[in-house]
mmCIF file of C-alpha atoms and ligand atoms in Angstrom:
data_model
loop_
_atom_site.group_PDB
_atom_site.id
_atom_site.type_symbol
_atom_site.label_atom_id
_atom_site.label_comp_id
_atom_site.label_asym_id
_atom_site.label_seq_id
_atom_site.Cartn_x
_atom_site.Cartn_y
_atom_site.Cartn_z
ATOM 1 C CA MET U 208 67.808 118.820 138.463
ATOM 2 C CA LYS U 209 69.423 119.471 141.818
ATOM 3 C CA GLU U 210 69.083 117.731 145.148
ATOM 4 C CA GLY U 211 68.449 119.533 148.405
ATOM 5 C CA ILE U 212 66.721 119.452 151.754
ATOM 6 C CA VAL U 213 63.546 121.268 152.789
ATOM 7 C CA VAL U 214 64.444 123.562 155.694
ATOM 8 C CA LYS U 215 61.067 125.238 156.154
ATOM 9 C CA SER U 216 57.690 125.831 154.595
ATOM 10 C CA LEU U 217 55.760 129.040 154.810
ATOM 11 C CA GLY U 218 52.789 130.468 152.931
ATOM 12 C CA GLY U 219 52.678 127.661 150.375
ATOM 13 C CA PHE U 220 56.380 127.895 149.621
ATOM 14 C CA TYR U 221 59.019 125.377 150.509
ATOM 15 C CA TYR U 222 62.512 126.630 151.179
ATOM 16 C CA VAL U 223 65.094 124.166 149.983
ATOM 17 C CA GLU U 224 68.765 124.274 150.815
ATOM 18 C CA ILE U 225 70.860 123.334 147.795
ATOM 19 C CA ASP U 226 74.643 123.555 148.014
ATOM 20 C CA GLY U 227 74.449 125.957 150.944
ATOM 21 C CA GLU U 228 71.941 128.259 149.247
ATOM 22 C CA ILE U 229 68.257 128.612 150.147
ATOM 23 C CA ILE U 230 65.893 128.443 147.190
ATOM 24 C CA GLN U 231 62.195 129.283 147.253
ATOM 25 C CA THR U 232 60.202 126.499 145.647
ATOM 26 C CA LYS U 233 56.703 125.255 144.958
ATOM 27 C CA PRO U 234 55.818 121.599 144.672
ATOM 28 C CA ARG U 235 54.857 120.212 141.293
ATOM 29 C CA GLY U 236 51.076 120.084 140.718
ATOM 30 C CA ILE U 237 50.869 116.393 141.423
ATOM 31 C CA PHE U 238 51.885 116.978 145.058
ATOM 32 C CA ARG U 239 49.285 119.699 145.458
ATOM 33 C CA LYS U 240 46.560 117.343 144.320
ATOM 34 C CA SER U 241 47.625 114.423 146.492
ATOM 35 C CA GLU U 242 47.326 113.857 150.223
ATOM 36 C CA PHE U 243 51.078 113.759 150.528
ATOM 37 C CA ILE U 244 52.503 116.560 152.632
ATOM 38 C CA ILE U 245 56.082 117.641 152.089
ATOM 39 C CA LEU U 246 57.836 118.198 155.414
ATOM 40 C CA SER U 247 60.883 120.004 156.668
ATOM 41 C CA GLY U 248 63.700 117.498 156.546
ATOM 42 C CA ASP U 249 62.488 115.986 153.274
ATOM 43 C CA ARG U 250 65.189 115.396 150.700
ATOM 44 C CA VAL U 251 63.971 116.571 147.336
ATOM 45 C CA LYS U 252 64.856 117.013 143.662
ATOM 46 C CA VAL U 253 64.360 120.538 142.376
ATOM 47 C CA THR U 254 64.356 122.084 138.918
ATOM 48 C CA GLN U 255 64.953 125.759 138.516
ATOM 49 C CA ASP U 256 65.200 128.362 135.801
ATOM 50 C CA ALA U 257 66.506 131.895 136.167
ATOM 51 C CA PHE U 258 63.103 133.615 136.197
ATOM 52 C CA SER U 259 60.848 131.739 138.567
ATOM 53 C CA ASP U 260 60.707 129.827 141.817
ATOM 54 C CA GLY U 261 62.160 126.370 141.874
ATOM 55 C CA THR U 262 59.894 123.355 141.507
ATOM 56 C CA ILE U 263 60.006 120.302 143.731
ATOM 57 C CA GLU U 264 59.841 117.411 141.273
ATOM 58 C CA GLU U 265 60.424 114.500 143.562
ATOM 59 C CA VAL U 266 60.621 113.647 147.265
ATOM 60 C CA PHE U 267 63.017 110.908 148.288
ATOM 61 C CA GLU U 268 61.897 108.085 150.486
ATOM 62 C CA ARG U 269 61.962 109.051 154.171
ATOM 63 C CA LYS U 270 64.022 107.377 156.825
ATOM 64 C CA ASN U 271 61.434 108.330 159.483
ATOM 65 C CA VAL U 272 58.779 110.918 160.318
ATOM 66 C CA LEU U 273 58.157 112.650 163.613
ATOM 67 C CA VAL U 274 54.634 113.849 164.275
ATOM 68 C CA ARG U 275 55.409 116.459 166.926
ATOM 69 C CA PRO U 276 56.992 118.435 165.441
ATOM 70 C CA PRO U 277 56.235 117.294 161.886
ATOM 71 C CA VAL U 278 59.691 116.687 160.445
ATOM 72 C CA ALA U 279 61.198 113.985 158.270
ATOM 73 C CA ASN U 280 64.541 112.183 158.352
ATOM 74 C CA VAL U 281 65.484 112.956 161.941
ATOM 75 C CA ASP U 282 68.884 111.549 162.909
ATOM 76 C CA GLN U 283 68.689 112.257 166.604
ATOM 77 C CA VAL U 284 66.193 113.421 169.207
ATOM 78 C CA ILE U 285 67.580 115.428 172.101
ATOM 79 C CA VAL U 286 65.224 115.145 175.021
ATOM 80 C CA VAL U 287 65.785 118.060 177.354
ATOM 81 C CA VAL U 288 64.916 118.070 181.053
ATOM 82 C CA SER U 289 65.893 120.592 183.700
ATOM 83 C CA VAL U 290 66.976 119.762 187.235
ATOM 84 C CA LYS U 291 64.714 122.501 188.559
ATOM 85 C CA ALA U 292 62.243 125.122 187.394
ATOM 86 C CA PRO U 293 60.442 123.119 186.110
ATOM 87 C CA GLN U 294 61.175 119.931 188.009
ATOM 88 C CA ALA U 295 62.080 117.111 185.617
ATOM 89 C CA ASP U 296 59.034 115.186 184.402
ATOM 90 C CA LEU U 297 60.653 111.774 184.094
ATOM 91 C CA MET U 298 57.502 110.064 182.907
ATOM 92 C CA LEU U 299 57.352 112.466 179.972
ATOM 93 C CA LEU U 300 61.049 111.875 179.341
ATOM 94 C CA ASP U 301 60.560 108.105 179.285
ATOM 95 C CA LYS U 302 57.515 108.321 177.023
ATOM 96 C CA ILE U 303 59.485 110.368 174.508
ATOM 97 C CA LEU U 304 62.396 107.914 174.701
ATOM 98 C CA VAL U 305 60.025 104.997 174.125
ATOM 99 C CA MET U 306 58.506 106.629 171.046
ATOM 100 C CA ALA U 307 61.922 107.556 169.634
ATOM 101 C CA HIS U 308 62.991 103.939 170.105
ATOM 102 C CA LYS U 309 59.832 102.690 168.422
ATOM 103 C CA LYS U 310 60.596 104.908 165.427
ATOM 104 C CA ASN U 311 64.210 103.762 165.479
ATOM 105 C CA ILE U 312 65.522 107.270 166.069
ATOM 106 C CA PRO U 313 68.544 107.516 168.365
ATOM 107 C CA ALA U 314 67.872 109.701 171.400
ATOM 108 C CA ILE U 315 70.104 111.439 173.886
ATOM 109 C CA VAL U 316 69.179 112.925 177.245
ATOM 110 C CA CYS U 317 70.203 116.494 177.953
ATOM 111 C CA ILE U 318 69.955 117.697 181.551
ATOM 112 C CA ASN U 319 69.901 121.478 181.568
ATOM 113 C CA LYS U 320 70.074 124.169 184.274
ATOM 114 C CA VAL U 321 72.810 122.360 186.192
ATOM 115 C CA ASP U 322 73.683 125.814 187.588
ATOM 116 C CA LEU U 323 70.549 125.421 189.761
ATOM 117 C CA ASP U 324 71.417 121.905 190.911
ATOM 118 C CA ASP U 325 72.033 122.138 194.659
ATOM 119 C CA HIS U 326 71.260 118.498 195.431
ATOM 120 C CA ASN U 327 73.240 116.673 192.751
ATOM 121 C CA LEU U 328 70.068 115.541 191.074
ATOM 122 C CA SER U 329 71.827 115.688 187.725
ATOM 123 C CA LEU U 330 74.279 113.016 188.871
ATOM 124 C CA ALA U 331 71.507 110.650 189.908
ATOM 125 C CA LEU U 332 69.657 111.218 186.647
ATOM 126 C CA LYS U 333 72.801 110.764 184.601
ATOM 127 C CA LYS U 334 73.451 107.451 186.300
ATOM 128 C CA ALA U 335 69.881 106.206 185.828
ATOM 129 C CA TYR U 336 69.947 106.871 182.101
ATOM 130 C CA GLU U 337 73.505 105.714 181.544
ATOM 131 C CA LEU U 338 72.469 102.362 183.019
ATOM 132 C CA ALA U 339 70.049 102.306 180.091
ATOM 133 C CA ASP U 340 72.933 103.100 177.706
ATOM 134 C CA TYR U 341 71.689 106.571 176.830
ATOM 135 C CA LYS U 342 74.197 109.272 176.185
ATOM 136 C CA VAL U 343 73.577 111.903 178.855
ATOM 137 C CA MET U 344 74.747 115.510 178.658
ATOM 138 C CA VAL U 345 74.681 117.697 181.754
ATOM 139 C CA VAL U 346 74.721 121.332 180.692
ATOM 140 C CA SER U 347 73.806 124.892 181.539
ATOM 141 C CA ALA U 348 72.619 127.040 178.662
ATOM 142 C CA ILE U 349 72.818 130.174 180.795
ATOM 143 C CA GLU U 350 76.393 129.558 181.959
ATOM 144 C CA ASN U 351 77.513 128.057 178.666
ATOM 145 C CA HIS U 352 78.573 124.939 180.531
ATOM 146 C CA LYS U 353 79.402 121.925 178.293
ATOM 147 C CA ILE U 354 77.787 123.551 175.289
ATOM 148 C CA ASP U 355 80.829 122.665 173.172
ATOM 149 C CA ASP U 356 80.377 118.990 174.067
ATOM 150 C CA LEU U 357 76.775 119.223 172.976
ATOM 151 C CA LYS U 358 77.926 120.825 169.722
ATOM 152 C CA ASP U 359 80.129 117.815 169.018
ATOM 153 C CA ILE U 360 77.231 115.452 169.523
ATOM 154 C CA ILE U 361 74.789 117.219 167.230
ATOM 155 C CA LYS U 362 77.278 117.971 164.468
ATOM 156 C CA ASP U 363 76.354 116.902 160.917
ATOM 157 C CA LYS U 364 72.987 115.450 161.948
ATOM 158 C CA ILE U 365 69.360 116.492 161.738
ATOM 159 C CA ASN U 366 68.600 116.982 165.425
ATOM 160 C CA CYS U 367 65.271 117.648 167.032
ATOM 161 C CA PHE U 368 64.690 119.030 170.513
ATOM 162 C CA ALA U 369 61.868 117.593 172.593
ATOM 163 C CA GLY U 370 60.746 118.049 176.168
ATOM 164 C CA GLN U 371 58.625 119.948 178.652
ATOM 165 C CA SER U 372 57.969 123.624 178.338
ATOM 166 C CA GLY U 373 60.453 125.868 180.121
ATOM 167 C CA VAL U 374 63.361 123.431 180.365
ATOM 168 C CA GLY U 375 65.492 125.685 178.175
ATOM 169 C CA LYS U 376 65.360 124.237 174.660
ATOM 170 C CA SER U 377 65.290 127.610 172.923
ATOM 171 C CA THR U 378 67.934 128.988 175.278
ATOM 172 C CA LEU U 379 70.119 125.996 174.419
ATOM 173 C CA LEU U 380 69.588 126.594 170.731
ATOM 174 C CA ASN U 381 70.678 130.200 171.157
ATOM 175 C CA ALA U 382 73.737 129.097 173.148
ATOM 176 C CA LEU U 383 74.632 126.583 170.437
ATOM 177 C CA MET U 384 74.239 129.219 167.735
ATOM 178 C CA GLY U 385 76.097 131.863 169.731
ATOM 179 C CA LYS U 386 73.279 134.304 168.968
ATOM 180 C CA ARG U 387 69.642 134.861 169.638
ATOM 181 C CA VAL U 388 67.717 132.988 166.963
ATOM 182 C CA MET U 389 64.792 131.889 169.113
ATOM 183 C CA GLU U 390 62.646 133.705 171.621
ATOM 184 C CA THR U 391 62.883 132.269 175.111
ATOM 185 C CA GLY U 392 60.993 132.442 178.383
ATOM 186 C CA ASN U 393 57.552 133.963 178.585
ATOM 187 C CA ILE U 394 57.894 135.803 175.323
ATOM 188 C CA SER U 395 58.090 132.531 173.453
ATOM 189 C CA LYS U 396 54.769 131.428 174.947
ATOM 190 C CA LYS U 397 52.984 134.586 173.843
ATOM 191 C CA ILE U 398 54.306 134.197 170.349
ATOM 192 C CA GLU U 399 53.378 130.517 170.230
ATOM 193 C CA ARG U 400 49.818 131.287 171.175
ATOM 194 C CA GLY U 401 49.367 133.929 168.558
ATOM 195 C CA LYS U 402 51.166 131.848 165.998
ATOM 196 C CA HIS U 403 48.835 128.922 165.429
ATOM 197 C CA THR U 404 48.245 129.499 161.748
ATOM 198 C CA THR U 405 51.784 130.289 160.719
ATOM 199 C CA ARG U 406 53.528 127.922 163.044
ATOM 200 C CA HIS U 407 56.269 126.336 161.047
ATOM 201 C CA VAL U 408 58.994 123.839 161.658
ATOM 202 C CA GLU U 409 62.375 125.139 160.679
ATOM 203 C CA LEU U 410 65.621 123.273 160.320
ATOM 204 C CA ILE U 411 68.138 125.708 161.728
ATOM 205 C CA LYS U 412 71.567 125.284 160.231
ATOM 206 C CA LEU U 413 74.434 124.790 162.660
ATOM 207 C CA ALA U 414 77.774 126.467 161.985
ATOM 208 C CA GLU U 415 79.500 123.129 162.607
ATOM 209 C CA GLY U 416 77.279 121.355 160.082
ATOM 210 C CA GLY U 417 73.905 119.747 160.529
ATOM 211 C CA TYR U 418 70.559 121.128 161.654
ATOM 212 C CA LEU U 419 68.553 121.615 164.807
ATOM 213 C CA VAL U 420 64.784 121.848 165.096
ATOM 214 C CA ASP U 421 63.434 123.657 168.140
ATOM 215 C CA THR U 422 60.061 122.471 169.390
ATOM 216 C CA PRO U 423 57.527 124.190 171.615
ATOM 217 C CA GLY U 424 57.355 122.192 174.849
ATOM 218 C CA PHE U 425 54.866 119.396 175.270
ATOM 219 C CA THR U 426 52.185 119.782 177.861
ATOM 220 C CA SER U 427 51.006 116.243 177.342
ATOM 221 C CA PHE U 428 52.388 113.350 175.390
ATOM 222 C CA GLU U 429 50.986 109.870 175.047
ATOM 223 C CA ILE U 430 52.749 106.849 173.699
ATOM 224 C CA GLU U 431 51.234 105.646 170.468
ATOM 225 C CA ASP U 432 49.429 102.433 169.977
ATOM 226 C CA MET U 433 51.645 99.441 170.607
ATOM 227 C CA GLU U 434 51.464 95.818 171.603
ATOM 228 C CA LEU U 435 51.903 95.027 175.266
ATOM 229 C CA GLU U 436 54.829 92.712 174.537
ATOM 230 C CA GLU U 437 56.488 95.432 172.516
ATOM 231 C CA LEU U 438 56.977 97.959 175.306
ATOM 232 C CA GLN U 439 59.911 96.171 176.928
ATOM 233 C CA ASP U 440 61.826 96.329 173.634
ATOM 234 C CA TYR U 441 61.988 100.104 174.030
ATOM 235 C CA PHE U 442 63.791 99.950 177.374
ATOM 236 C CA PRO U 443 67.453 99.299 176.506
ATOM 237 C CA GLU U 444 68.348 98.245 180.054
ATOM 238 C CA ILE U 445 65.654 95.559 179.930
ATOM 239 C CA ILE U 446 66.769 94.257 176.537
ATOM 240 C CA LYS U 447 70.271 93.879 177.955
ATOM 241 C CA VAL U 448 69.302 91.478 180.716
ATOM 242 C CA GLU U 449 66.025 89.804 179.803
ATOM 243 C CA ASP U 450 67.350 87.015 177.532
ATOM 244 C CA SER U 451 65.891 83.859 179.057
ATOM 245 C CA CYS U 452 62.826 85.320 180.748
ATOM 246 C CA LYS U 453 61.602 87.163 177.675
ATOM 247 C CA PHE U 454 61.768 83.848 175.862
ATOM 248 C CA ILE U 455 59.089 82.414 178.142
ATOM 249 C CA GLY U 456 56.897 85.485 177.760
ATOM 250 C CA CYS U 457 57.851 87.254 180.971
ATOM 251 C CA SER U 458 56.478 90.795 181.313
ATOM 252 C CA HIS U 459 58.991 91.503 184.119
ATOM 253 C CA ILE U 460 56.208 92.754 186.343
ATOM 254 C CA SER U 461 55.463 89.977 188.817
ATOM 255 C CA GLU U 462 56.743 86.690 187.434
ATOM 256 C CA PRO U 463 59.150 84.628 189.549
ATOM 257 C CA HIS U 464 62.814 84.175 188.514
ATOM 258 C CA CYS U 465 62.704 87.293 186.408
ATOM 259 C CA LYS U 466 66.087 88.432 185.076
ATOM 260 C CA VAL U 467 64.951 92.024 185.038
ATOM 261 C CA LYS U 468 63.983 91.905 188.708
ATOM 262 C CA GLU U 469 67.351 90.326 189.421
ATOM 263 C CA ALA U 470 69.167 93.139 187.630
ATOM 264 C CA LEU U 471 67.053 95.660 189.520
ATOM 265 C CA ASP U 472 68.112 94.123 192.857
ATOM 266 C CA LEU U 473 71.740 94.259 191.742
ATOM 267 C CA GLY U 474 71.415 97.947 190.880
ATOM 268 C CA LYS U 475 71.938 97.362 187.163
ATOM 269 C CA ILE U 476 68.577 98.940 186.392
ATOM 270 C CA ASP U 477 67.372 102.168 187.943
ATOM 271 C CA GLN U 478 64.401 101.754 190.300
ATOM 272 C CA GLY U 479 62.568 104.809 188.930
ATOM 273 C CA ARG U 480 62.964 103.697 185.325
ATOM 274 C CA TYR U 481 61.631 100.260 186.252
ATOM 275 C CA GLU U 482 58.621 101.770 188.011
ATOM 276 C CA ARG U 483 57.839 103.898 184.992
ATOM 277 C CA TYR U 484 58.109 100.806 182.798
ATOM 278 C CA CYS U 485 55.503 99.145 185.041
ATOM 279 C CA SER U 486 53.193 102.198 184.843
ATOM 280 C CA LEU U 487 53.469 102.362 181.073
ATOM 281 C CA TYR U 488 52.792 98.632 180.906
ATOM 282 C CA GLU U 489 49.583 99.128 182.879
ATOM 283 C CA PHE U 490 48.675 102.041 180.635
ATOM 284 C CA VAL U 491 49.085 100.048 177.410
ATOM 285 C CA LYS U 492 47.185 97.154 178.953
ATOM 286 C CA LYS U 493 44.264 99.413 179.829
ATOM 287 C CA VAL U 494 44.173 100.964 176.365
ATOM 288 C CA LYS U 495 44.105 97.494 174.814
ATOM 289 C CA SER U 496 41.361 96.136 177.053
ATOM 290 C CA ASN U 497 39.152 99.185 176.460
ATOM 291 C CA ARG U 498 39.552 98.748 172.753
ATOM 292 C CA TYR U 499 38.416 95.136 172.604
ATOM 293 C CA ARG U 500 35.606 95.401 175.088
HETATM 294 N N1 GTP O 260 69.155 128.980 185.542
HETATM 295 C C1 GTP O 260 68.999 128.649 184.275
HETATM 296 N N2 GTP O 260 67.914 129.072 183.567
HETATM 297 C C2 GTP O 260 67.791 128.700 182.292
HETATM 298 C C3 GTP O 260 68.760 127.873 181.652
HETATM 299 N N3 GTP O 260 68.350 127.657 180.379
HETATM 300 C C4 GTP O 260 67.191 128.334 180.234
HETATM 301 N N4 GTP O 260 66.840 128.951 181.379
HETATM 302 C C5 GTP O 260 65.647 129.795 181.591
HETATM 303 O O1 GTP O 260 64.492 128.998 181.539
HETATM 304 C C6 GTP O 260 63.396 129.727 180.975
HETATM 305 C C7 GTP O 260 62.763 128.948 179.849
HETATM 306 O O2 GTP O 260 63.686 128.812 178.799
HETATM 307 P P1 GTP O 260 63.260 128.517 177.286
HETATM 308 O O3 GTP O 260 64.511 128.356 176.526
HETATM 309 O O4 GTP O 260 62.273 129.488 176.803
HETATM 310 O O5 GTP O 260 62.552 127.098 177.476
HETATM 311 P P2 GTP O 260 61.897 126.168 176.330
HETATM 312 O O6 GTP O 260 62.244 124.771 176.661
HETATM 313 O O7 GTP O 260 62.284 126.674 175.010
HETATM 314 O O8 GTP O 260 60.339 126.399 176.594
HETATM 315 P P3 GTP O 260 59.144 126.227 175.526
HETATM 316 O O9 GTP O 260 59.505 126.974 174.283
HETATM 317 O O10 GTP O 260 57.945 126.755 176.227
HETATM 318 O O11 GTP O 260 59.020 124.746 175.293
HETATM 319 C C8 GTP O 260 63.972 131.067 180.528
HETATM 320 O O12 GTP O 260 63.652 132.023 181.502
HETATM 321 C C9 GTP O 260 65.459 130.819 180.478
HETATM 322 O O13 GTP O 260 66.220 131.978 180.751
HETATM 323 C C10 GTP O 260 69.902 127.450 182.419
HETATM 324 O O14 GTP O 260 70.794 126.737 181.956
HETATM 325 N N5 GTP O 260 69.965 127.854 183.716
HETATM 326 MG MG1 MG O 261 61.170 127.316 173.343
HETATM 327 ZN ZN1 ZN O 262 61.333 88.949 183.295
#
């Protein structure tokens, strides 16, 4: 029995990396009969003889599961935005960060296409998210700017890209790999569309160690069901300052003597981030009230 990690599934087979080698496997019958779906990223026990495919005997307990893309045991989500073309959708960025936080998956913000940044937008964005204690990388996939720094950050982890379509995720992956492993630009869209049935999630192995999962861009993304009081826990800059007002049940929206409002006035919290917190708060509130009507 050997232990490995599922790097992709295709046509009923699961490809498991064991000691640097990829082995074609099938799950044991019991998995085929159950509802349980083995995912890329799953750590598994495999038996193998010389004449047939390997057999997945056991799947280890997962640390976490992402739904989009379906992948298990993610160590880090890299949310990519671009300064331009397309313009950064900060609401989408914040929604993804909230969901990563809810699933307890560390997230970093990667601002791409800095070569197009003629108004220093990347600096303002970097500051806003650093106030929230996120690690922020400002890169250009096309000009290979700061790609080595990004390499250091993703090393030895299971990383997953997320973000809008067209921000340069696949181009970044190619830059990180030093070769073209993913289609980019319009071509990628055509392939995606024709690919519905065979669309698979692949853990791409990094030369430096670790894996990266590329994801087709989101066109829409909603935060999952959560309690209204919970939302603030997923904004690190709010957690940092709220202490006494959270204790009395403050939502940090309109209550007097709010520590969060105080921090906002002092410039310790970014105005845009705060506004998006308020919008998401209203959104969750609406969802809840519709449900119990
Ligand atoms: N100027 C500039 N263009 C870039 C950069 N990175 C990517 N692009 C371009 O942006 C376009 C989209 O890049 P992709 O890598 O396909 O974007 P994606 O995020 O993978 O898009 P989806 O797969 O649809 O989610 C392509 O035309 C790239 O050449 C960059 O750093 N600078
Ligand atoms: Mg892509
Ligand atoms: Zn408050």
